[in-house]
mmCIF file of C-alpha atoms in Angstrom:
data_model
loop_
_atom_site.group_PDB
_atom_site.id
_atom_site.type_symbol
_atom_site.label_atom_id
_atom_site.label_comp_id
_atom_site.label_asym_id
_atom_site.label_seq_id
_atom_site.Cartn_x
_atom_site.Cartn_y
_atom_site.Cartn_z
ATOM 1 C CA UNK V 1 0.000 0.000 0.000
ATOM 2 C CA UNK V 2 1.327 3.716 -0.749
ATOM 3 C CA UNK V 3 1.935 5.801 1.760
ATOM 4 C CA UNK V 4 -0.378 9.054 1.202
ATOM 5 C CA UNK V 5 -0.004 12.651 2.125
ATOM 6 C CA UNK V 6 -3.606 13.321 3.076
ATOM 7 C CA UNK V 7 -4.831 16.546 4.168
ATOM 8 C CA UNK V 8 -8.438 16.834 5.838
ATOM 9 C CA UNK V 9 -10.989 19.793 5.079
ATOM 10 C CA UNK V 10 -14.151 20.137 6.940
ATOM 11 C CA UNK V 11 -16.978 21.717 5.823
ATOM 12 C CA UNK V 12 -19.477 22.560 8.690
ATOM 13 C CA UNK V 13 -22.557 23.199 6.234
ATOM 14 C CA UNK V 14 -26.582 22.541 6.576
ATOM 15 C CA UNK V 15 -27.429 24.667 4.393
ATOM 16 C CA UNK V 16 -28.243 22.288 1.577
ATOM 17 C CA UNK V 17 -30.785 20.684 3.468
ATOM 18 C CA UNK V 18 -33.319 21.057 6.596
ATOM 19 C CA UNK V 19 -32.560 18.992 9.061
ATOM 20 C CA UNK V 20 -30.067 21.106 11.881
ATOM 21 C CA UNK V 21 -26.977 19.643 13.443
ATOM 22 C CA UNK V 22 -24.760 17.831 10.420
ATOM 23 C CA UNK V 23 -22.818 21.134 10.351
ATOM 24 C CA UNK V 24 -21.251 19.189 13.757
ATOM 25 C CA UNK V 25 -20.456 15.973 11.357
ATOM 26 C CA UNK V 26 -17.154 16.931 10.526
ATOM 27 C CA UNK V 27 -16.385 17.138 14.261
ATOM 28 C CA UNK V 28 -17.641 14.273 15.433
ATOM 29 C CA UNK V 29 -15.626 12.469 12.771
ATOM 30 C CA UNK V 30 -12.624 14.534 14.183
ATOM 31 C CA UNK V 31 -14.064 12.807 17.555
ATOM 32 C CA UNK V 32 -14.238 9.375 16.555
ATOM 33 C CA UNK V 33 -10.394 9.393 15.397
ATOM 34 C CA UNK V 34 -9.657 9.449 12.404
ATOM 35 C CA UNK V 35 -6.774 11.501 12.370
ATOM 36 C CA UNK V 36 -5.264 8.945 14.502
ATOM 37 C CA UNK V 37 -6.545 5.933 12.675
ATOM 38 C CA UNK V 38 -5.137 7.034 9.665
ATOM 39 C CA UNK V 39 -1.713 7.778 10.952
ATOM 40 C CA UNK V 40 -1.961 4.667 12.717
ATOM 41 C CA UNK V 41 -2.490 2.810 9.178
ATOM 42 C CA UNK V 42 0.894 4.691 8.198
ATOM 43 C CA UNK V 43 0.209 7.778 6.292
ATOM 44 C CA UNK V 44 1.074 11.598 6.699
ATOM 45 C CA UNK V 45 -2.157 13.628 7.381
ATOM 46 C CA UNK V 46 -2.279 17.139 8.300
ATOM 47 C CA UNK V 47 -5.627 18.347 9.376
ATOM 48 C CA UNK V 48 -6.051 21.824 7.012
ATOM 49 C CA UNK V 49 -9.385 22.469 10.238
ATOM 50 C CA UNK V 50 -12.739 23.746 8.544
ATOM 51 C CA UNK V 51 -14.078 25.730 6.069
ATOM 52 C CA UNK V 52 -15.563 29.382 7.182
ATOM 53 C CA UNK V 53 -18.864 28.932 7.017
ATOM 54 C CA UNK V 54 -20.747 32.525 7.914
ATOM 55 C CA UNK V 55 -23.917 32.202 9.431
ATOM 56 C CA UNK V 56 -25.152 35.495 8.966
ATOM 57 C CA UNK V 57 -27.645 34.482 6.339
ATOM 58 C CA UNK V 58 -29.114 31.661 7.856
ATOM 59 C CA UNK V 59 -32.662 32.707 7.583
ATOM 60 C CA UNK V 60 -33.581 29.663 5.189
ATOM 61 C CA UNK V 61 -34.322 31.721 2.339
ATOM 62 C CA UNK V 62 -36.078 30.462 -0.880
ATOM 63 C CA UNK V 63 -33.921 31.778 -3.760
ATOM 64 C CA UNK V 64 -35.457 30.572 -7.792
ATOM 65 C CA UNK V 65 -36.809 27.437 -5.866
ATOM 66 C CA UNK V 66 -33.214 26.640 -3.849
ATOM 67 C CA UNK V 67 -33.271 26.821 -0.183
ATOM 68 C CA UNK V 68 -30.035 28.947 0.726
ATOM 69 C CA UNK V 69 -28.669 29.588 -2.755
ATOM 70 C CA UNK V 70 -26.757 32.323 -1.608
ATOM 71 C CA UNK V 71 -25.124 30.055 1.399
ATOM 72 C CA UNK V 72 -23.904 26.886 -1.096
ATOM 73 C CA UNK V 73 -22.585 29.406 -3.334
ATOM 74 C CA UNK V 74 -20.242 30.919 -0.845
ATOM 75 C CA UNK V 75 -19.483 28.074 1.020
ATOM 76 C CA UNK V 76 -18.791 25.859 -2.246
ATOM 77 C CA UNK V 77 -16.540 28.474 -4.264
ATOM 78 C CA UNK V 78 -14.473 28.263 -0.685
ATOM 79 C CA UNK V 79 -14.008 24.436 -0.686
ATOM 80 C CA UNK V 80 -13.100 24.700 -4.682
ATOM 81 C CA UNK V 81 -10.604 26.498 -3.497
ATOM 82 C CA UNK V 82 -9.329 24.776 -0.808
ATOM 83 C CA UNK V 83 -9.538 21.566 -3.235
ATOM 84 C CA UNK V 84 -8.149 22.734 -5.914
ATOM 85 C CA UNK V 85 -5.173 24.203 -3.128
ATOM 86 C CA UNK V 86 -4.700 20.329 -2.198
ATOM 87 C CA UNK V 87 -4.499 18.925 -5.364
ATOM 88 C CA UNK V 88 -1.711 21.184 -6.293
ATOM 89 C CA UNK V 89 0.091 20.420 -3.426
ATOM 90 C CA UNK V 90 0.319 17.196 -4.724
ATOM 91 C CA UNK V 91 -1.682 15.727 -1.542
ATOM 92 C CA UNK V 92 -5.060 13.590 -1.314
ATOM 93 C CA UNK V 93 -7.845 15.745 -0.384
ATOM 94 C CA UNK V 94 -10.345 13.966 2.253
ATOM 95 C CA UNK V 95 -13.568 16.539 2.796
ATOM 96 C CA UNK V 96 -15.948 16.114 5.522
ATOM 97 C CA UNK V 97 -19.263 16.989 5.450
ATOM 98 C CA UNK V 98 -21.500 18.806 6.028
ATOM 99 C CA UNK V 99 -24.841 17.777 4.076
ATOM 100 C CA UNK V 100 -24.099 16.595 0.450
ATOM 101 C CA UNK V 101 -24.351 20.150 -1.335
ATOM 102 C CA UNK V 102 -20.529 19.990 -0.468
ATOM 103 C CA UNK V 103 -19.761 17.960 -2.845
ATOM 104 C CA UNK V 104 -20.288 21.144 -5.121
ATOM 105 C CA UNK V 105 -17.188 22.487 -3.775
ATOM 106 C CA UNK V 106 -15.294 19.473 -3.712
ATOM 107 C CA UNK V 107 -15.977 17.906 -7.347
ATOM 108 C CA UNK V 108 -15.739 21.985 -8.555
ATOM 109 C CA UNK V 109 -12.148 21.929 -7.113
ATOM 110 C CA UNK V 110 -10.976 18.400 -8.858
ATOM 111 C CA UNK V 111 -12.107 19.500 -12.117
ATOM 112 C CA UNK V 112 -9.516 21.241 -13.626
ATOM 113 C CA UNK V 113 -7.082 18.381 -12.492
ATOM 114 C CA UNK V 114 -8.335 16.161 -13.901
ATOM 115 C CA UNK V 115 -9.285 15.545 -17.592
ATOM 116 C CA UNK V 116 -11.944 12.612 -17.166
ATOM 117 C CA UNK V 117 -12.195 12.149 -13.683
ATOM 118 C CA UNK V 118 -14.068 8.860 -12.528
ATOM 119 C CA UNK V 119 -17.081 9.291 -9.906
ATOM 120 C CA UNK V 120 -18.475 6.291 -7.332
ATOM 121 C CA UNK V 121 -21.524 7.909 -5.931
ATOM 122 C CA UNK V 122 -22.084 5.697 -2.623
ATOM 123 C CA UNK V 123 -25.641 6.953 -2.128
ATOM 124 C CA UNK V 124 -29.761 5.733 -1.381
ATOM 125 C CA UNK V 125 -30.333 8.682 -3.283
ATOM 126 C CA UNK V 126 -28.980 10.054 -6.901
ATOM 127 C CA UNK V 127 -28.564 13.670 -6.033
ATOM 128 C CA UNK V 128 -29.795 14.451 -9.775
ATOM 129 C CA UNK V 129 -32.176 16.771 -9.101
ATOM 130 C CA UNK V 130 -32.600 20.214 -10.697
ATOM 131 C CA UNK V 131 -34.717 23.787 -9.917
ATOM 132 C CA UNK V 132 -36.946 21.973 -12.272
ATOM 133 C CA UNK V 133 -36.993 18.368 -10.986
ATOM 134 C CA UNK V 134 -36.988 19.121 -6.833
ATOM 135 C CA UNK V 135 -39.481 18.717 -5.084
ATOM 136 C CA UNK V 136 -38.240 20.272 -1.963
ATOM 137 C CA UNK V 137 -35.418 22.911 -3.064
ATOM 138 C CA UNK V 138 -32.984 21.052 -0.758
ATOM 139 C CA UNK V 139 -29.510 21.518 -2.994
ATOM 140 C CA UNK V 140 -28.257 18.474 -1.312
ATOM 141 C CA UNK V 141 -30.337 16.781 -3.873
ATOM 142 C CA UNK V 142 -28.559 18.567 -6.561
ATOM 143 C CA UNK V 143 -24.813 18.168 -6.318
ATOM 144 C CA UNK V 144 -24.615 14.923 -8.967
ATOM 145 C CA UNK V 145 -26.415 17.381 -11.624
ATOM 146 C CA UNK V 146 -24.937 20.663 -10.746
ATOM 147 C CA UNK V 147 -21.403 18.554 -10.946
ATOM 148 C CA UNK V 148 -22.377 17.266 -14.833
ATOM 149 C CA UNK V 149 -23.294 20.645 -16.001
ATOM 150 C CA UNK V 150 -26.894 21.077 -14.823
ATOM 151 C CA UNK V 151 -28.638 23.004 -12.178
ATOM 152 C CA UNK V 152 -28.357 26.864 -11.155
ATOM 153 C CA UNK V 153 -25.988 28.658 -13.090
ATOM 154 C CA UNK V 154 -24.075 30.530 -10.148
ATOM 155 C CA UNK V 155 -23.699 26.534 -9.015
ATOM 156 C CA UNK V 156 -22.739 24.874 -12.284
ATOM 157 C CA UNK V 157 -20.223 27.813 -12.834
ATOM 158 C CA UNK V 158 -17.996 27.507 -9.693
ATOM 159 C CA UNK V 159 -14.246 28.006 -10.486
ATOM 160 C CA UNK V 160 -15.134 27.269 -14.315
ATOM 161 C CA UNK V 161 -17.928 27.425 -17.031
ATOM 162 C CA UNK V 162 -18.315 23.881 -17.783
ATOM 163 C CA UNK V 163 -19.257 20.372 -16.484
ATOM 164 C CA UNK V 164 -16.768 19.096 -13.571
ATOM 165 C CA UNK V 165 -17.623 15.629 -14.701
ATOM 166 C CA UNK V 166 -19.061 13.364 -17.497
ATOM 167 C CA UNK V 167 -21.779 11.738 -16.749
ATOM 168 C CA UNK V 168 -20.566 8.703 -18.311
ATOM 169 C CA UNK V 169 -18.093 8.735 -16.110
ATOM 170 C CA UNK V 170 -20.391 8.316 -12.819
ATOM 171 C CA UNK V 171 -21.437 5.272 -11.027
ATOM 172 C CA UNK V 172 -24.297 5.304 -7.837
ATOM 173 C CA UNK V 173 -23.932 2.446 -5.823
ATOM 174 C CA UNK V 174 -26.290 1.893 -3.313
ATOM 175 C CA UNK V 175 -29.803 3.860 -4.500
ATOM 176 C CA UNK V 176 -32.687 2.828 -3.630
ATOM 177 C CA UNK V 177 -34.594 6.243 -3.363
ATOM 178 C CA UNK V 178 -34.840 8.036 -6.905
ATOM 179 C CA UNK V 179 -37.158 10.976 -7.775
ATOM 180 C CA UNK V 180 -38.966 10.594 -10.968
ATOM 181 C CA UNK V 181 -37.014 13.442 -12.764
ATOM 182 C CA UNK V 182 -33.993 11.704 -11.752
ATOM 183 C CA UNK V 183 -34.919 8.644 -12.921
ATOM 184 C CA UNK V 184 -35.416 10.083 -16.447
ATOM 185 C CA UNK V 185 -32.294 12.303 -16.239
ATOM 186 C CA UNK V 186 -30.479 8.667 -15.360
ATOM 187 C CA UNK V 187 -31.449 7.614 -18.639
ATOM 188 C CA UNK V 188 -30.934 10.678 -20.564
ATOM 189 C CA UNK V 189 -27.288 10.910 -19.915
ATOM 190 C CA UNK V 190 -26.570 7.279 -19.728
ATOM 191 C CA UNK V 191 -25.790 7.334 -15.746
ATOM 192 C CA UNK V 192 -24.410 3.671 -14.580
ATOM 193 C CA UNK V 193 -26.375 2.843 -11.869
ATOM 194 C CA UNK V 194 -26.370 -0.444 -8.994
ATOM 195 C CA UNK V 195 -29.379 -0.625 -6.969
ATOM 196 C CA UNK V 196 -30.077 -2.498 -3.870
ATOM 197 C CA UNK V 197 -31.642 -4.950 -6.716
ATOM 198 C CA UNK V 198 -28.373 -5.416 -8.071
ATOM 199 C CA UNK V 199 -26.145 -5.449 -5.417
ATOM 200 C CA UNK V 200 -28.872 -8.099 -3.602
ATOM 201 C CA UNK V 201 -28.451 -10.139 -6.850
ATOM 202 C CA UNK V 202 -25.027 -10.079 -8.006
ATOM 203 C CA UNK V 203 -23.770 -9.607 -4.586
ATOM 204 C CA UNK V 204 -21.479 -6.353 -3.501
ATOM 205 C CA UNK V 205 -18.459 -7.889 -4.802
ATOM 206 C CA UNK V 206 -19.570 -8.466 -8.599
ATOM 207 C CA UNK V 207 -20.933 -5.149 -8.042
ATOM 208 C CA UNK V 208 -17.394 -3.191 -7.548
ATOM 209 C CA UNK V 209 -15.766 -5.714 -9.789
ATOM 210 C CA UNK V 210 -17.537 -4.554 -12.727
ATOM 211 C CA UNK V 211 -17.830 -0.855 -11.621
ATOM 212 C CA UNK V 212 -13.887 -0.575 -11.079
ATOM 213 C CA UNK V 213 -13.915 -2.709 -14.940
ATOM 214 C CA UNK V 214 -16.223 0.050 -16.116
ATOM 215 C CA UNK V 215 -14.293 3.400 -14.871
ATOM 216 C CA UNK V 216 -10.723 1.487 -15.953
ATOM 217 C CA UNK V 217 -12.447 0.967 -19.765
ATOM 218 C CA UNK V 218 -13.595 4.607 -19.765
ATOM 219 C CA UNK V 219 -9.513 5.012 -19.006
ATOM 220 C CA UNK V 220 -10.426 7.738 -16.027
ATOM 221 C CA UNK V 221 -7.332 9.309 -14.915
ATOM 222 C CA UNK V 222 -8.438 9.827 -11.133
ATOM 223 C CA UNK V 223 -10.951 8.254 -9.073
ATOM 224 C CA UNK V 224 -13.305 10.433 -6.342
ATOM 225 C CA UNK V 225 -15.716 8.555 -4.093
ATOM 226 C CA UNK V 226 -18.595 10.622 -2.514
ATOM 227 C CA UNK V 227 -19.863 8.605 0.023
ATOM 228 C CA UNK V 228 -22.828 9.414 1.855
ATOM 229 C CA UNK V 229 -23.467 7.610 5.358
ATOM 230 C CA UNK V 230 -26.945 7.071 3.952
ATOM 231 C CA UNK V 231 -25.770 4.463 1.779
ATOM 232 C CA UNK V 232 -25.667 2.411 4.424
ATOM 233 C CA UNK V 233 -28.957 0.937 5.921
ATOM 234 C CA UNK V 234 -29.829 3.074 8.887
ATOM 235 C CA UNK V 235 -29.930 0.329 11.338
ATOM 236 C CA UNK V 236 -25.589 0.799 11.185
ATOM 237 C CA UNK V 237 -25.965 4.544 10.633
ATOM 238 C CA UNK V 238 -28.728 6.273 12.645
ATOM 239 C CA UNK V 239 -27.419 9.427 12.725
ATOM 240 C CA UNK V 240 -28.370 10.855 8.994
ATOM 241 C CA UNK V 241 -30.851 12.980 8.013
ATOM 242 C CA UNK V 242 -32.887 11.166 5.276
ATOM 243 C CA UNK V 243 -32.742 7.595 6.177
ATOM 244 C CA UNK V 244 -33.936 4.646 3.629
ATOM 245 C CA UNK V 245 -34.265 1.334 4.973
ATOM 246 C CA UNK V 246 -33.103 -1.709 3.286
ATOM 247 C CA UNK V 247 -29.900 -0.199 2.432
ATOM 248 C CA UNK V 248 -25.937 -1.877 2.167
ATOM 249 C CA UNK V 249 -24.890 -3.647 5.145
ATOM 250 C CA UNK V 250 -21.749 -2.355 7.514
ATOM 251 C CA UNK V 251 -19.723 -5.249 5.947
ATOM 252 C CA UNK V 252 -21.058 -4.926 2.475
ATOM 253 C CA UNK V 253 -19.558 -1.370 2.955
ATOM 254 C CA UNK V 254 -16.018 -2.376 4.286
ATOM 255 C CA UNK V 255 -15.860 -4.675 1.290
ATOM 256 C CA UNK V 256 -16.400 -1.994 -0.947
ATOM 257 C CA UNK V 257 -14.048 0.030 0.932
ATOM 258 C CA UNK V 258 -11.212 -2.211 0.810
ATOM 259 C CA UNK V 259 -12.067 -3.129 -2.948
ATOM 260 C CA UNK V 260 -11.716 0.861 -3.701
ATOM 261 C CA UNK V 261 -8.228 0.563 -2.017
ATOM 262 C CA UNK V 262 -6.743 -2.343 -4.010
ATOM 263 C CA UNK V 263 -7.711 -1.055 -6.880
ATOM 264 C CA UNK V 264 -5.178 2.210 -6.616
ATOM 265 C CA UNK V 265 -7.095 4.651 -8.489
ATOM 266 C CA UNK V 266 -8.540 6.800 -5.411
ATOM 267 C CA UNK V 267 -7.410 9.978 -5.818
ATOM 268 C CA UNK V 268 -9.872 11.637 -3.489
ATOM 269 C CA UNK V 269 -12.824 11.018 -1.259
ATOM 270 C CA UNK V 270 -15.429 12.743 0.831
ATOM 271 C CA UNK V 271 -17.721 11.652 3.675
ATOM 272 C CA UNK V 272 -20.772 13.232 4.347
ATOM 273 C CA UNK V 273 -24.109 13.320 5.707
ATOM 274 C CA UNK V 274 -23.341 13.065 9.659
ATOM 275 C CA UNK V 275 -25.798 14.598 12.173
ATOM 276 C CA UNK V 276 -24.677 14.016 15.534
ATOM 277 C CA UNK V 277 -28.382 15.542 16.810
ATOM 278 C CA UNK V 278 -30.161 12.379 15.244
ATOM 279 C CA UNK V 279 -27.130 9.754 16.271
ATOM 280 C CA UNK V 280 -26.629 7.452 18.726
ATOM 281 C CA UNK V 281 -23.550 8.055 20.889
ATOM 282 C CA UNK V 282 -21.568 9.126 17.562
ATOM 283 C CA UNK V 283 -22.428 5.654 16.221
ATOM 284 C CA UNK V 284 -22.435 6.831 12.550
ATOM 285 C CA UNK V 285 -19.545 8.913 12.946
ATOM 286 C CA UNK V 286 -17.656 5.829 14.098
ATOM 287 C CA UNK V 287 -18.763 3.886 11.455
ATOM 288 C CA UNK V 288 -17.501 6.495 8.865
ATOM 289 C CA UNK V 289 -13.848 6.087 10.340
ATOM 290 C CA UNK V 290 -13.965 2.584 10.178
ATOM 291 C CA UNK V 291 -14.462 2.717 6.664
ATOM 292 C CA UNK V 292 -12.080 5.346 5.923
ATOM 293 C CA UNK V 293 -9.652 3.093 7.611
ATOM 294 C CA UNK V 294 -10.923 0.289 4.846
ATOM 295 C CA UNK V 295 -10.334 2.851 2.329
ATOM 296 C CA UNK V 296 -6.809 3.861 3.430
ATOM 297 C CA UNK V 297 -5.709 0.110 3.777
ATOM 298 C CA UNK V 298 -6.250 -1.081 7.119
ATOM 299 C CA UNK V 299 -5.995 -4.738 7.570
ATOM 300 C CA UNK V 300 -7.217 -7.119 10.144
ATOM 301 C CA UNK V 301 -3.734 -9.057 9.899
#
């Protein structure tokens, strides 16, 4: 296993959603360890703290249909930045969220590293909706669309004027709760996606066999994984804020994990979706570090 030079950015955000208290996810993964855990694995990690996030216009405003337009905007262009900051430093960015609007930031701040970067959207839901689509004007139901080129102008055109990503280039593992716009913009763009169907069926290793297969045909040249604690069925991960039963198992997950590490095309990652309010002493947060240690190479022996 390579030895990585990771540096941590937290992003201490609600506003893409309603639900209060996963602006505290990123420090209750800070609480759970991980910084030790993944020095303990054998990597360099420098802990870059958290994103600025300004709560001075926290009034929940409805903006063309988006709850807190004004909010993502800021606090995406800053994680871009810091991104984008990481990347050239030649180090592995790891983001914590925050609700999933962050991944905004994080994807906007990859894509002008990389060419034809490869996405594995660990998820129940597809994030694909649009100001047409939503039906609640939560943007953390929009950060899969905004990051292919569609959605909000002032969010599609964060650090740049086109798509971050190619929608050929995505893969959603996990869903199991898909709007009906979604669903059609699935099909539209030709979005590879592995239900609970399939992954009940073929079984979670066939599952990241072929997806790794797929990305390494499409010859991606770096590999992000937004992983949303979600994914998971809530009976392992209590503490999230839109819950969908019947979801991956905890060791389903570490499979996956681990799978994602042998593979060595990570480039980056991001966990998100952590509300210490709804959890159950920081159960959720611990099982994001667990997995993170999968992800970085931690072995049993």
């Amino acid at each position: 296993m390579n030895k990585l030079n990771i540096s941590i950015i937290g992003v201490p955000t609600d506003y893409g959603q309603t639900r209060r208290g996963v602006d505290m996810g990123p420090s209750a993964i800070r609480y759970a360890g991980v910084v030790e855990r993944l020095a303990g694995i054998g990597h360099e990690v420098q802990d870059q703290g958290d994103i600025r996030v300004s709560q001075k216009h926290a009034n929940g405003a409805v903006d063309e249909k988006l709850l807190n337009l004004e909010e993502v905007v800021e606090v995406s262009t800053a994680l871009a930045n810091s991104v984008h900051e990481v990347v050239e430093q030649k180090k592995f960015p790891l983001v914590f969220g925050g609700d999933h609007s962050i991944a905004i930031g994080t994807l906007a701040g990859l894509g002008e590293h990389y060419k034809n970067l490869g996405v594995i959207w660990y998820d129940a839901h597809a994030d694909l909706n649009t100001p047409e689509t939503t039906p609640s004007g939560n943007i953390h139901g929009m950060p899969l669309a905004v990051s292919i080129g569609l959605g909000h102008e002032r969010l599609v055109q964060i650090r740049t004027n086109v798509p971050k990503i190619k929608p050929e280039n995505v893969i959603i593992i996990g869903a199991r709760s898909v709007d009906p716009g979604e669903r059609d913009l699935i099909r539209e763009q030709g979005i590879k996606v592995y239900t609970m169907h399939e992954i009940d069926r073929l079984g979670m290793t066939r599952v990241m066999e072929d997806a790794l297969a797929y990305l390494k045909e499409r010859d991606v040249d770096g590999l992000h994984l937004s992983l949303d604690l979600d994914g998971l069925d809530p009976l392992y991960t209590p503490g999230v804020g839109t819950p969908v039963p019947g979801g991956i198992t905890y060791r389903e997950s570490h499979l996956a994990m681990e799978m994602l590490q042998e593979s060595g095309m990570l480039t980056s990652a991001e966990f998100v979706e952590v509300n210490p309010i709804l959890d159950e002493k920081n159960t959720t947060a611990n099982v994001a570090v667990a997995l993170i240690g999968s992800l970085f190479g931690e072995t049993l022996v």
